C-alpha cells in the first residue's frame, strides 16, 4: 500500500472534541480515552480523501525496554479496551461507520509478545484487506519494529547527549515522568515546553539512555548489594510490575533519584487515571528521598489550566535556580565514582 | 531545604511468617459474602491455621480508606483498605501496634495484572504506614496458581490441600447462596429461609472441619475430584431446604446481579446492601456465583494458550490440561447441583458468554470481568434468565467503565434489555438506588405481563393454578425445582408447569412423587447452535443464542 494513503487524525484538542465527538461519549472516564471519540469523529467527517478503513488496534501489551526484567508489559485496561468502548458511541443509534462506507478494523494485538503479533494482525485484518497474506503481515511487522527501534535509539542517543552536556557543565535538567500520550499536546498541554523555555533541558522517562555503562554506574550500589538483579529490576520499589508504562515511570523515578544532574522531576497525570493513582506516593518518595525536587501536575483534563501552569512553572524555575547546584553537588557526593557521563568532560 | 539521602526508597516487604508462628498468629481474610468466608474459614481450620474473618466493610471503612491512601482510588480499594486499617487500629487500641503486628497477618488475593486489583497492596501498605502499623505482615495469593508453595518462612503453605479446600468451599457456598436467593422471596413464613441458611452453613462448616486431609499433591487432587463427601453433605442441605414452604405463584421480576467482582460478591454497605434491597422491593435476585469467576479465569488462561499454539511448543498440551481442569471444576459444580435436584442455577457456559460478547467486546481484553459483563447481560436476556440486569460498577473502576461503555452499542441493538448499570461510590446510595428503582419498575411490569400472558396461554386462572399447586405439596417446597418452561419469571414458569398435561394426569391420579420437572420436554424447542463440549448443563432457550455479527467489520 502506498504510505500516502495512510492518514492520521490531528493532535488532540478541545475543538476537535467539540466539533466531532458531541453525543458520542458512552461513559465518563479518563481524558486520554475520552478524547478518542473526537479522533474517530474527525476521521469519519472527512470530506476530501474519505477513508475506506478506520484502523484503531486494541493494544494489549507494549514493547518496553524493561520487558523480561518485570512481570509483564501490559497496557492500561482502559487504553486496551478503548476501541470497543469508543466504537459503541458510533453505533449506538446508527452504524456511523457503515453509513459512510468505512470498515472498522480494531485487531487485538499484544505488542510485547512479538512472535504473536503477525498472527494477531493477520487475523484481525484479513477480512478488511482481501488478499492479505500472513507473510506480508510478518514483513510489515518486522519493518514496524525496526522503525520503532531506530526511533527509540535516536531519542535515547539525544537524551545521552543532553546528560553529557549537563554533566560536563554541572547543569541541571528536568525529567518528565508521564505516560506516552502526555506527549500529545492536547493531553499533556505542553507543560514541559514551558519549562524548557525557562532554560532547563527536559528529558522524558521513556527515552532515558539505556546504555550498559551508564546503567551499571547508576545502579552499581544496588547491584552490588544484591537488592536488584539487573539495572531494569524495579522489584525493590514496585513488586506488581504488570503495566509497561507504570514500570517505566517507576524505573525513571529510580534513575532520577540516582542521576545527579536530574535536579527536578515533573510528574504528569490525567484526571481519573487509575494506573497512576497507586503510584503517586511511591514515585514521589523515590524521588524526594534522594533530595531531588518533585512537582506533579495531576488531574489533567481537556482544558489547559494555563494560569495555574504559568504560576507553577515560575515556582519550579525559582526552586531549580535556587537549589539545583546544591542538589547536584549532594547527589554527586552520594554517587559511585567514575561516572561515564562525567568522563566526557 | 535540600537533604540528600543515600537510603533510597524501598517497597514494603513483610517479614517472614514462620511455621512455628501458626499456633499463635491469626490469619485475617475477607472480601467475599459471609457464607463463603465462613466455609473457607472452616476449611483452613482443618489444616491447622488460626483464622479470623474481617467484618464486612462499612461506610466508615470507605472514609478511612480514602483518608489513609492515595487520592483517586476505585471504591473497592477504599473499602477494603479502610476495612483492614480500621480493624487493625481497633485491635491496636486493645493491645498495641506491636502486638497486632506480632499476632495477625493478612492474606488476600491479588495480582490479576492489568487493573488496579493487582496493586491493592500498595494502598494497604500506605494505609498501614499512615496508621503506624508498617510492621504488619500481609501476603498475596496469586489468582493464577493452585500450588504456589509456601510464603516466606513457611507459616502459610499455598499448596493443593489449601487451595482445593478453598475452591470447594467456594463451590459449596455458591450452591447454598443460589438456593437461598431462590427461596427467600417466596417463603411463606418470613425469616425461615435465613434460619435454614444459618443452620446449613453451620452444618457445612462442621463438614469441612471434619473432612479428611489427604496428603500430597496427587492425593489431594484425587480425593477432591472423586469424593462424594461434599455431595452427601449437600443432600443434607437439600433435605433441610425441603422443609421451607414457598408460594411460587407470587409474581416477582428476576434481577441478575453482575459487575465488578467485589461489589457483586459482597453483601453489605459496599454495594448498598443491593441484594436485600432488591428483595425488599419485590424482586428475586439472581446472585453472581464466585465459581463463575474461577471458570472465567481458566477460560482466559485457555485463550492465551490457544493463541500461542504453533508458537509455543507446550501450548497445545498445556491447553488440554487446563481444559480438563476447567471441565472438572464445572463437573464438580454440576455434581453438587444435582445433589439439590438441580435447583441452584447452572454455571453459564464460558464459550457461549464469549461468543455472545464477541461483537461488542473482545474476549482477550483483560482486567476486571472483561467480556463477561457484556456476555452475561446478553446471556440473561437471550436465555430468559432474568427480567433485568443490575450491574454494579465501582466508582473509578478502569475495566468496568470500559465494558459499560461497550454496552451502549448492545443497547443500541437491543433497547428492550432492562439494564441498570449502577456506579457505586459507597456514599451516594439514594442516587444509585433510585436509578435502579426506575428500571425495576419496568421489570416488575414485564414480570406481571408475562405472568398474565402465561395464564391466558395455558387457559388457567390464578385460583385454578393454586388448586393444582395444592394438589402437589412437593411443589411448594424450596427443594423442588421449577423447570424453565420458556418464561423468565418463577411464577410464570410454575404456571406453565402446572398446565403440563403429564402433571395433570399425575395430579388427578394422585400419583406420587410428582414427575421430575428436569426431565420434561421444553415448552419451546429451539436448536442450540453452540458446541458446549459437554460442559454445559442443559438449559432451555427461548430465543436462539446465535452470536450477532460484529458491527462495521
PDB file of N, CA and C in Angstrom, chain A residues 75-123:
ATOM      1  N   UNK A  75      -0.707  -3.015  28.660  1.00  0.00           N
ATOM      2  CA  UNK A  75      -1.237  -1.664  28.512  1.00  0.00           C
ATOM      3  C   UNK A  75      -2.286  -1.454  29.593  1.00  0.00           C
ATOM      4  N   UNK A  76      -2.685  -0.223  29.778  1.00  0.00           N
ATOM      5  CA  UNK A  76      -3.744   0.096  30.742  1.00  0.00           C
ATOM      6  C   UNK A  76      -5.042  -0.556  30.276  1.00  0.00           C
ATOM      7  N   UNK A  77      -5.862  -1.099  31.197  1.00  0.00           N
ATOM      8  CA  UNK A  77      -7.087  -1.778  30.755  1.00  0.00           C
ATOM      9  C   UNK A  77      -8.050  -0.861  30.018  1.00  0.00           C
ATOM     10  N   UNK A  78      -8.002   0.432  30.327  1.00  0.00           N
ATOM     11  CA  UNK A  78      -8.884   1.348  29.605  1.00  0.00           C
ATOM     12  C   UNK A  78      -8.354   1.618  28.204  1.00  0.00           C
ATOM     13  N   UNK A  79      -7.058   1.784  28.111  1.00  0.00           N
ATOM     14  CA  UNK A  79      -6.480   2.068  26.786  1.00  0.00           C
ATOM     15  C   UNK A  79      -6.688   0.873  25.866  1.00  0.00           C
ATOM     16  N   UNK A  80      -6.456  -0.332  26.414  1.00  0.00           N
ATOM     17  CA  UNK A  80      -6.581  -1.516  25.533  1.00  0.00           C
ATOM     18  C   UNK A  80      -8.025  -1.722  25.077  1.00  0.00           C
ATOM     19  N   UNK A  81      -8.986  -1.348  25.919  1.00  0.00           N
ATOM     20  CA  UNK A  81     -10.389  -1.571  25.563  1.00  0.00           C
ATOM     21  C   UNK A  81     -11.025  -0.357  24.893  1.00  0.00           C
ATOM     22  N   UNK A  82     -10.278   0.714  24.786  1.00  0.00           N
ATOM     23  CA  UNK A  82     -10.857   1.950  24.242  1.00  0.00           C
ATOM     24  C   UNK A  82     -11.500   1.758  22.862  1.00  0.00           C
ATOM     25  N   UNK A  83     -10.894   1.021  21.930  1.00  0.00           N
ATOM     26  CA  UNK A  83     -11.540   0.878  20.609  1.00  0.00           C
ATOM     27  C   UNK A  83     -12.946   0.267  20.688  1.00  0.00           C
ATOM     28  N   UNK A  84     -13.174  -0.649  21.644  1.00  0.00           N
ATOM     29  CA  UNK A  84     -14.509  -1.233  21.794  1.00  0.00           C
ATOM     30  C   UNK A  84     -15.466  -0.209  22.414  1.00  0.00           C
ATOM     31  N   UNK A  85     -14.940   0.509  23.383  1.00  0.00           N
ATOM     32  CA  UNK A  85     -15.759   1.476  24.099  1.00  0.00           C
ATOM     33  C   UNK A  85     -16.148   2.650  23.197  1.00  0.00           C
ATOM     34  N   UNK A  86     -15.172   3.186  22.485  1.00  0.00           N
ATOM     35  CA  UNK A  86     -15.433   4.363  21.639  1.00  0.00           C
ATOM     36  C   UNK A  86     -16.324   3.972  20.459  1.00  0.00           C
ATOM     37  N   UNK A  87     -16.060   2.776  19.926  1.00  0.00           N
ATOM     38  CA  UNK A  87     -16.885   2.295  18.803  1.00  0.00           C
ATOM     39  C   UNK A  87     -18.371   2.323  19.178  1.00  0.00           C
ATOM     40  N   UNK A  88     -18.661   1.910  20.437  1.00  0.00           N
ATOM     41  CA  UNK A  88     -20.064   1.831  20.870  1.00  0.00           C
ATOM     42  C   UNK A  88     -20.771   3.171  20.695  1.00  0.00           C
ATOM     43  N   UNK A  89     -20.033   4.263  20.905  1.00  0.00           N
ATOM     44  CA  UNK A  89     -20.635   5.587  20.756  1.00  0.00           C
ATOM     45  C   UNK A  89     -20.981   5.920  19.313  1.00  0.00           C
ATOM     46  N   UNK A  90     -20.377   5.191  18.377  1.00  0.00           N
ATOM     47  CA  UNK A  90     -20.611   5.457  16.950  1.00  0.00           C
ATOM     48  C   UNK A  90     -21.577   4.446  16.319  1.00  0.00           C
ATOM     49  N   UNK A  91     -22.051   3.506  17.135  1.00  0.00           N
ATOM     50  CA  UNK A  91     -23.010   2.539  16.574  1.00  0.00           C
ATOM     51  C   UNK A  91     -24.295   2.471  17.386  1.00  0.00           C
ATOM     52  N   UNK A  92     -24.347   3.221  18.497  1.00  0.00           N
ATOM     53  CA  UNK A  92     -25.489   3.020  19.398  1.00  0.00           C
ATOM     54  C   UNK A  92     -26.809   3.468  18.767  1.00  0.00           C
ATOM     55  N   UNK A  93     -26.789   4.492  17.915  1.00  0.00           N
ATOM     56  CA  UNK A  93     -28.036   4.915  17.266  1.00  0.00           C
ATOM     57  C   UNK A  93     -28.098   4.390  15.837  1.00  0.00           C
ATOM     58  N   UNK A  94     -27.060   4.699  15.075  1.00  0.00           N
ATOM     59  CA  UNK A  94     -26.922   4.091  13.747  1.00  0.00           C
ATOM     60  C   UNK A  94     -25.448   3.743  13.583  1.00  0.00           C
ATOM     61  N   UNK A  95     -25.155   2.848  12.688  1.00  0.00           N
ATOM     62  CA  UNK A  95     -23.761   2.455  12.474  1.00  0.00           C
ATOM     63  C   UNK A  95     -23.076   3.543  11.639  1.00  0.00           C
ATOM     64  N   UNK A  96     -22.405   4.449  12.350  1.00  0.00           N
ATOM     65  CA  UNK A  96     -21.810   5.605  11.670  1.00  0.00           C
ATOM     66  C   UNK A  96     -20.710   5.187  10.694  1.00  0.00           C
ATOM     67  N   UNK A  97     -20.075   4.070  10.949  1.00  0.00           N
ATOM     68  CA  UNK A  97     -19.018   3.601  10.032  1.00  0.00           C
ATOM     69  C   UNK A  97     -19.666   3.096   8.739  1.00  0.00           C
ATOM     70  N   UNK A  98     -20.646   2.220   8.901  1.00  0.00           N
ATOM     71  CA  UNK A  98     -21.312   1.649   7.730  1.00  0.00           C
ATOM     72  C   UNK A  98     -21.993   2.743   6.910  1.00  0.00           C
ATOM     73  N   UNK A  99     -22.566   3.725   7.608  1.00  0.00           N
ATOM     74  CA  UNK A  99     -23.270   4.795   6.910  1.00  0.00           C
ATOM     75  C   UNK A  99     -22.332   5.567   5.987  1.00  0.00           C
ATOM     76  N   UNK A 100     -21.045   5.580   6.308  1.00  0.00           N
ATOM     77  CA  UNK A 100     -20.060   6.290   5.482  1.00  0.00           C
ATOM     78  C   UNK A 100     -19.220   5.326   4.638  1.00  0.00           C
ATOM     79  N   UNK A 101     -19.601   4.084   4.656  1.00  0.00           N
ATOM     80  CA  UNK A 101     -18.882   3.087   3.857  1.00  0.00           C
ATOM     81  C   UNK A 101     -17.487   2.799   4.384  1.00  0.00           C
ATOM     82  N   UNK A 102     -17.321   2.969   5.681  1.00  0.00           N
ATOM     83  CA  UNK A 102     -15.991   2.762   6.283  1.00  0.00           C
ATOM     84  C   UNK A 102     -15.980   1.443   7.046  1.00  0.00           C
ATOM     85  N   UNK A 103     -14.936   0.672   6.853  1.00  0.00           N
ATOM     86  CA  UNK A 103     -14.771  -0.550   7.637  1.00  0.00           C
ATOM     87  C   UNK A 103     -14.003  -0.203   8.907  1.00  0.00           C
ATOM     88  N   UNK A 104     -14.447  -0.769  10.000  1.00  0.00           N
ATOM     89  CA  UNK A 104     -13.784  -0.505  11.280  1.00  0.00           C
ATOM     90  C   UNK A 104     -12.878  -1.680  11.604  1.00  0.00           C
ATOM     91  N   UNK A 105     -11.584  -1.427  11.677  1.00  0.00           N
ATOM     92  CA  UNK A 105     -10.621  -2.511  11.947  1.00  0.00           C
ATOM     93  C   UNK A 105      -9.958  -2.270  13.294  1.00  0.00           C
ATOM     94  N   UNK A 106     -10.245  -3.141  14.243  1.00  0.00           N
ATOM     95  CA  UNK A 106      -9.647  -2.995  15.576  1.00  0.00           C
ATOM     96  C   UNK A 106      -9.037  -4.332  15.996  1.00  0.00           C
ATOM     97  N   UNK A 107      -7.937  -4.720  15.348  1.00  0.00           N
ATOM     98  CA  UNK A 107      -7.343  -6.012  15.737  1.00  0.00           C
ATOM     99  C   UNK A 107      -6.779  -5.954  17.148  1.00  0.00           C
ATOM    100  N   UNK A 108      -6.896  -7.066  17.821  1.00  0.00           N
ATOM    101  CA  UNK A 108      -6.307  -7.198  19.158  1.00  0.00           C
ATOM    102  C   UNK A 108      -4.837  -7.561  18.972  1.00  0.00           C
ATOM    103  N   UNK A 109      -3.955  -6.831  19.620  1.00  0.00           N
ATOM    104  CA  UNK A 109      -2.535  -7.086  19.371  1.00  0.00           C
ATOM    105  C   UNK A 109      -1.713  -6.913  20.653  1.00  0.00           C
ATOM    106  N   UNK A 110      -0.885  -7.923  20.918  1.00  0.00           N
ATOM    107  CA  UNK A 110      -0.020  -7.903  22.103  1.00  0.00           C
ATOM    108  C   UNK A 110       1.389  -7.531  21.647  1.00  0.00           C
ATOM    109  N   UNK A 111       1.676  -6.243  21.615  1.00  0.00           N
ATOM    110  CA  UNK A 111       2.940  -5.787  21.019  1.00  0.00           C
ATOM    111  C   UNK A 111       4.176  -6.218  21.812  1.00  0.00           C
ATOM    112  N   UNK A 112       3.990  -6.562  23.086  1.00  0.00           N
ATOM    113  CA  UNK A 112       5.143  -7.015  23.873  1.00  0.00           C
ATOM    114  C   UNK A 112       5.521  -8.455  23.533  1.00  0.00           C
ATOM    115  N   UNK A 113       4.607  -9.165  22.897  1.00  0.00           N
ATOM    116  CA  UNK A 113       4.818 -10.568  22.553  1.00  0.00           C
ATOM    117  C   UNK A 113       5.039 -10.637  21.045  1.00  0.00           C
ATOM    118  N   UNK A 114       6.223 -10.269  20.634  1.00  0.00           N
ATOM    119  CA  UNK A 114       6.477 -10.036  19.207  1.00  0.00           C
ATOM    120  C   UNK A 114       6.129 -11.216  18.300  1.00  0.00           C
ATOM    121  N   UNK A 115       6.447 -12.456  18.684  1.00  0.00           N
ATOM    122  CA  UNK A 115       6.154 -13.559  17.754  1.00  0.00           C
ATOM    123  C   UNK A 115       4.669 -13.696  17.412  1.00  0.00           C
ATOM    124  N   UNK A 116       3.809 -13.263  18.304  1.00  0.00           N
ATOM    125  CA  UNK A 116       2.372 -13.478  18.051  1.00  0.00           C
ATOM    126  C   UNK A 116       1.745 -12.320  17.258  1.00  0.00           C
ATOM    127  N   UNK A 117       2.467 -11.226  17.154  1.00  0.00           N
ATOM    128  CA  UNK A 117       1.883 -10.024  16.537  1.00  0.00           C
ATOM    129  C   UNK A 117       1.436 -10.253  15.084  1.00  0.00           C
ATOM    130  N   UNK A 118       2.266 -10.870  14.217  1.00  0.00           N
ATOM    131  CA  UNK A 118       1.802 -11.076  12.837  1.00  0.00           C
ATOM    132  C   UNK A 118       0.508 -11.893  12.785  1.00  0.00           C
ATOM    133  N   UNK A 119       0.435 -12.930  13.617  1.00  0.00           N
ATOM    134  CA  UNK A 119      -0.756 -13.779  13.641  1.00  0.00           C
ATOM    135  C   UNK A 119      -1.989 -12.971  14.059  1.00  0.00           C
ATOM    136  N   UNK A 120      -1.830 -12.178  15.102  1.00  0.00           N
ATOM    137  CA  UNK A 120      -2.973 -11.395  15.586  1.00  0.00           C
ATOM    138  C   UNK A 120      -3.403 -10.345  14.577  1.00  0.00           C
ATOM    139  N   UNK A 121      -2.433  -9.671  13.983  1.00  0.00           N
ATOM    140  CA  UNK A 121      -2.782  -8.641  12.998  1.00  0.00           C
ATOM    141  C   UNK A 121      -3.418  -9.266  11.756  1.00  0.00           C
ATOM    142  N   UNK A 122      -2.853 -10.376  11.349  1.00  0.00           N
ATOM    143  CA  UNK A 122      -3.399 -11.050  10.157  1.00  0.00           C
ATOM    144  C   UNK A 122      -4.849 -11.471  10.402  1.00  0.00           C
ATOM    145  N   UNK A 123      -5.087 -12.058  11.566  1.00  0.00           N
ATOM    146  CA  UNK A 123      -6.459 -12.487  11.881  1.00  0.00           C
ATOM    147  C   UNK A 123      -7.417 -11.299  11.947  1.00  0.00           C
TER     148      UNK A 123
END
